[in-house]
XYZ file of C-alpha atoms in Angstrom:
232
model
C 16.465 17.163 36.969
C 16.690 15.197 40.233
C 16.790 11.786 40.603
C 13.869 12.060 42.960
C 12.069 13.770 39.746
C 12.649 11.027 37.794
C 11.679 8.331 40.322
C 9.248 9.592 42.392
C 8.593 6.134 44.111
C 12.071 5.944 44.332
C 14.184 6.368 47.950
C 15.017 10.106 47.088
C 10.781 11.030 46.635
C 10.344 10.193 50.212
C 11.624 13.799 51.909
C 9.946 15.712 49.452
C 6.656 14.042 50.322
C 7.552 14.592 54.282
C 8.699 18.159 53.474
C 5.375 18.863 52.067
C 3.270 17.684 54.656
C 5.467 19.689 57.095
C 4.786 22.691 54.963
C 1.367 21.812 55.132
C 0.843 21.892 58.718
C 3.028 25.092 59.215
C 0.729 26.428 57.095
C -2.607 25.477 58.719
C -1.110 26.399 62.397
C -0.242 30.107 61.218
C -3.171 30.222 59.719
C -5.084 29.224 62.935
C -2.839 31.882 64.679
C -3.325 34.498 61.849
C -7.057 34.162 61.349
C -7.167 34.220 65.315
C -5.653 37.340 65.780
C -7.186 39.550 62.258
C -10.259 37.335 60.841
C -10.173 35.722 57.650
C -9.926 39.461 56.064
C -6.172 38.724 56.636
C -4.329 37.868 53.298
C -2.830 34.732 52.079
C 0.595 36.208 52.308
C 0.517 37.352 55.597
C -0.246 33.653 56.367
C 2.782 32.645 54.375
C 5.146 34.802 56.153
C 3.612 33.542 59.715
C 4.576 30.317 58.485
C 8.172 30.836 57.211
C 7.150 29.884 53.367
C 7.326 31.449 49.980
C 3.630 32.386 48.686
C 4.641 29.480 46.107
C 4.475 26.739 48.551
C 1.519 28.064 50.149
C -0.381 27.987 46.904
C 0.622 24.370 46.238
C -0.888 23.154 49.539
C -3.653 25.423 49.572
C -5.045 26.692 45.951
C -7.901 28.703 47.117
C -8.388 30.359 50.648
C -11.705 28.052 50.624
C -9.246 25.156 50.929
C -7.333 26.697 53.500
C -10.467 27.750 55.697
C -11.675 24.326 55.108
C -8.410 22.787 57.104
C -8.305 25.922 59.545
C -11.659 25.489 61.329
C -12.782 21.878 60.336
C -12.206 21.153 64.304
C -13.756 24.334 65.309
C -17.093 23.442 63.035
C -17.097 20.107 64.542
C -17.302 21.943 68.252
C -19.818 24.367 67.159
C -21.974 20.991 65.813
C -21.638 19.456 69.166
C -22.691 22.497 70.932
C -26.110 22.110 69.196
C -26.003 18.186 69.849
C -25.490 19.234 73.513
C -28.319 21.803 74.025
C -30.918 19.255 72.209
C -29.936 16.662 74.646
C -30.948 18.964 77.633
C -34.279 18.489 79.402
C -34.872 21.837 79.731
C -35.704 23.306 75.957
C -35.138 26.990 76.714
C -31.902 26.365 78.432
C -30.362 24.645 75.524
C -31.231 27.060 73.111
C -29.861 29.810 75.467
C -26.952 27.797 76.336
C -26.295 26.800 72.509
C -26.211 30.555 71.576
C -24.052 31.503 74.720
C -21.400 28.688 73.701
C -21.445 29.722 70.107
C -21.134 33.463 70.688
C -18.256 32.857 72.891
C -16.430 30.979 70.237
C -16.723 33.761 68.085
C -15.067 35.972 70.676
C -12.281 33.795 71.351
C -11.437 33.410 67.528
C -11.878 36.571 65.473
C -11.480 33.956 62.471
C -14.441 31.660 63.643
C -16.238 34.577 64.505
C -16.106 35.783 60.593
C -16.676 31.604 59.473
C -20.149 31.627 61.020
C -21.467 34.818 59.173
C -19.791 33.234 56.047
C -20.771 30.544 53.450
C -18.215 28.539 51.645
C -19.505 26.761 48.539
C -16.311 24.541 48.058
C -15.153 23.711 51.436
C -17.604 20.870 51.528
C -16.439 19.458 54.666
C -17.022 22.328 56.658
C -20.581 23.493 55.008
C -21.343 20.038 55.586
C -21.073 20.074 59.251
C -23.067 23.580 59.199
C -25.542 21.994 57.804
C -25.795 19.200 60.181
C -25.795 21.701 63.168
C -28.370 23.880 61.407
C -30.766 20.574 61.093
C -30.352 19.935 64.843
C -30.708 23.933 65.484
C -33.983 23.603 63.755
C -35.028 20.894 66.302
C -33.674 22.954 68.806
C -36.513 25.916 68.019
C -39.018 24.039 67.879
C -38.630 22.277 71.062
C -37.906 25.866 72.519
C -41.324 27.164 70.973
C -43.423 23.887 71.880
C -42.469 24.602 75.562
C -43.361 28.184 75.469
C -40.300 30.121 76.141
C -39.305 31.130 72.647
C -41.254 33.983 70.868
C -42.965 32.361 68.001
C -42.162 34.473 65.316
C -38.540 33.277 65.921
C -36.756 32.107 62.580
C -33.368 29.599 62.141
C -32.751 32.748 59.718
C -32.493 34.656 62.957
C -29.209 33.111 64.146
C -27.423 34.402 60.814
C -27.967 37.493 62.281
C -27.186 36.951 65.830
C -24.185 35.705 65.039
C -23.423 38.852 62.226
C -24.633 41.188 65.022
C -22.101 39.399 67.744
C -19.019 39.292 65.124
C -19.552 42.972 64.559
C -19.315 43.124 68.528
C -16.538 41.349 68.638
C -14.206 42.469 65.922
C -15.118 46.184 67.047
C -14.268 45.833 70.733
C -11.444 43.682 70.425
C -9.028 43.827 73.097
C -10.207 47.204 73.851
C -13.404 45.628 75.798
C -13.128 42.294 75.492
C -16.374 41.117 77.349
C -18.878 43.647 75.616
C -20.006 40.492 73.504
C -21.709 38.894 76.529
C -23.827 41.845 77.138
C -25.156 42.555 73.637
C -25.855 38.300 73.879
C -27.629 39.083 76.809
C -29.711 41.636 75.567
C -30.622 39.465 72.329
C -31.129 36.589 74.205
C -33.499 38.151 76.849
C -35.755 39.835 73.588
C -36.180 36.422 72.184
C -38.096 35.115 75.327
C -42.198 34.493 75.236
C -44.137 36.809 75.792
C -43.304 38.682 73.047
C -43.060 42.888 73.856
C -44.469 43.580 69.889
C -43.929 42.138 66.143
C -40.739 41.882 64.426
C -39.941 43.517 61.286
C -40.098 41.350 58.079
C -36.926 39.020 58.091
C -34.791 39.338 54.825
C -35.516 37.413 52.004
C -33.554 34.026 52.077
C -31.640 34.395 48.918
C -30.635 38.245 49.868
C -29.166 36.994 53.552
C -27.425 33.915 51.428
C -26.010 36.360 49.028
C -24.831 38.201 52.020
C -23.195 35.411 53.438
C -21.506 34.306 50.669
C -20.183 37.887 49.246
C -18.736 38.230 52.711
C -16.698 34.933 52.656
C -13.517 34.825 50.456
C -15.053 32.925 47.614
C -17.356 35.801 46.183
C -21.225 35.438 45.178
C -20.514 32.518 42.903
C -22.692 29.754 44.094
C -26.066 28.918 44.048
C -28.606 29.317 47.049
C -29.481 26.420 48.689
C -32.948 25.010 48.815
C -35.279 27.208 50.563
C -37.166 26.413 53.904
C -40.479 26.911 55.005
């Protein structure tokens, strides 16, 4: 046993705390690189290798993948929420709505990890989910404004945004470096299909619980959490 271990408040303990913080920052930086390149299917072991730390150190700093995801993507989720706020400030509701979709999908295209984040849910990543929920509430207002302007089809539902992000993530992950701008055409096609007047009726929406379970199953935590309250 070292003197530092005997007296955690003594001088010998301070370098350990600094080392722990340095390791934490190295892991977060490595996870940004790995997740951006490989998406959230990347293993914790691959993040540890990128960071140059042992797997035991990795799990001491981040016992679960959700905690790591929370630390890595909190700033990106902030930027996502800011994109919704910016869209709400646009005096043209349709332009704001379209601008939001283009910005969010561009964020997915720039980072494979974030492409996954917007199609998953992480019940224990409290900060990440709180910001997502705030963005969702603002997006509901933006959708209502775009409908009131007569430009957004009346049968569009906030849940459709999840499907748009899933579709975009699929294109981004499938095309990769081979066709890095393919997502732009797909997003343009989706946006044009949303503009009123609608060309025809849409199929029924997936059930709320089913869509939530799909997002939950895709995430690293697995289908263990209850669905949030349903919305009309």
